[in-house]
Amino acid sequence: MAEEQERGRVRDPARRAAVRDTYDRIATHFAATRAYAWPEVEGFLETHAHVCTSDSSESAVGLDLGCGNCRHAELLTEHCAHVVGLDVSRGLLETGRERAREREFDVALCQGDASELPLATNSVALAVYVATLHHLPTQRARRASLDELARVLAADGRALVSAWSTAHDKFDETEGFDTTIEWTLPDGEPVDRFYHIYSPEEFETDLAESDLEVLEWELSSGNCYATVAGSETDPDEDA
């Protein structure tokens, strides 16, 4: 077992690098198809932003984890004094930089790993972690990223987490599985993208076994969504 775990540690960085390289390769075309914020993100911010930032409006930090072209980071700037956009892909970060320049909003961009966040503990008031968790290639990395999100959330902070799931009508499977989904570049070249497709039960389990507190969760448009808080927060306080 120890030998298998050690082999997993060796493979993990290579698999993460492959995901990064894929998105660097398709970044410009991919970002061009992602112009608008998700309604679920808009709803999350409308519900929770005033609670999370009311006591620290001049210093509140927002985090767009897996920010891509920063379409959700842009929304966070309406509620937080400082916004960080983190992504593993330098190519996608460049598209975020361009969007911020064109639309005149401020975001601090950082290339980094979702399972090792370069942020201080209890520093984030609001976080959006959507359409990214399912790209981490191992369960260990996915769970580590959830624990890291719990670590950086402030005592009264809130985050929205999402992942693609087997509830989508695209899939026939009922249990979580790894797969690749093809992206076609403008010249017709296909590029495979890694996904871990969660079952709703698996999504619940990973959250329950993380350091996060789950306040609520739902299925929407084939995705699992959860509103979460850091582990030191009483989930009943919002009732």
Tab-separated table of N, CA and C in Angstrom, residues 5 13 31 39 48 56-57 68 70 100 106 108 113 120 125 138 143 151 181 192 223:
chain	number	residue	atom	x	y	z
A	5	GLN	N	0.953	4.305	-2.773
A	5	GLN	CA	0.776	5.709	-2.454
A	5	GLN	C	1.949	6.538	-2.955
A	13	PRO	N	1.880	15.062	-9.783
A	13	PRO	CA	2.350	16.303	-10.403
A	13	PRO	C	2.316	16.255	-11.927
A	31	ALA	N	-11.680	30.836	-23.340
A	31	ALA	CA	-12.132	32.031	-22.629
A	31	ALA	C	-13.159	32.809	-23.438
A	39	PRO	N	-25.592	32.037	-13.394
A	39	PRO	CA	-26.678	32.515	-12.520
A	39	PRO	C	-26.523	32.038	-11.079
A	48	HIS	N	-25.247	36.061	0.025
A	48	HIS	CA	-24.245	35.989	1.089
A	48	HIS	C	-23.271	37.154	1.160
A	56	SER	N	-16.276	44.315	7.341
A	56	SER	CA	-14.910	44.584	6.853
A	56	SER	C	-14.939	45.025	5.403
A	57	SER	N	-15.875	45.900	5.060
A	57	SER	CA	-16.075	46.262	3.661
A	57	SER	C	-14.847	46.903	3.034
A	68	GLY	N	-10.019	31.321	-14.461
A	68	GLY	CA	-10.144	31.399	-15.913
A	68	GLY	C	-10.048	32.831	-16.392
A	70	CYS	N	-11.786	35.348	-15.472
A	70	CYS	CA	-12.175	36.281	-14.413
A	70	CYS	C	-13.603	36.813	-14.538
A	100	ALA	N	-10.004	42.167	-17.390
A	100	ALA	CA	-9.955	43.194	-16.358
A	100	ALA	C	-9.557	44.541	-16.946
A	106	ASP	N	-10.378	45.703	-10.940
A	106	ASP	CA	-9.087	45.333	-10.370
A	106	ASP	C	-9.117	43.925	-9.803
A	108	ALA	N	-6.103	40.852	-8.503
A	108	ALA	CA	-4.727	40.386	-8.360
A	108	ALA	C	-4.663	38.954	-8.859
A	113	ASP	N	-1.796	26.381	-7.465
A	113	ASP	CA	-2.446	25.086	-7.348
A	113	ASP	C	-3.585	25.191	-6.350
A	120	ALA	N	-3.210	33.561	3.174
A	120	ALA	CA	-3.159	33.448	4.629
A	120	ALA	C	-4.417	32.774	5.163
A	125	ALA	N	-13.136	36.497	2.645
A	125	ALA	CA	-14.528	36.698	3.043
A	125	ALA	C	-15.492	35.974	2.116
A	138	THR	N	-6.802	13.768	-9.098
A	138	THR	CA	-6.827	12.711	-8.088
A	138	THR	C	-7.757	13.105	-6.951
A	143	ARG	N	-9.644	16.615	-2.463
A	143	ARG	CA	-9.939	16.790	-1.037
A	143	ARG	C	-8.992	17.799	-0.397
A	151	ARG	N	-9.371	26.407	5.087
A	151	ARG	CA	-8.316	27.100	5.827
A	151	ARG	C	-8.322	28.600	5.568
A	181	ILE	N	-13.157	14.985	-21.907
A	181	ILE	CA	-14.155	15.641	-22.743
A	181	ILE	C	-13.403	16.431	-23.801
A	192	ASP	N	-8.217	16.856	-25.659
A	192	ASP	CA	-8.904	16.185	-24.561
A	192	ASP	C	-8.670	16.911	-23.244
A	223	ASN	N	-24.938	20.124	-12.462
A	223	ASN	CA	-23.833	20.387	-11.558
A	223	ASN	C	-24.279	20.247	-10.112
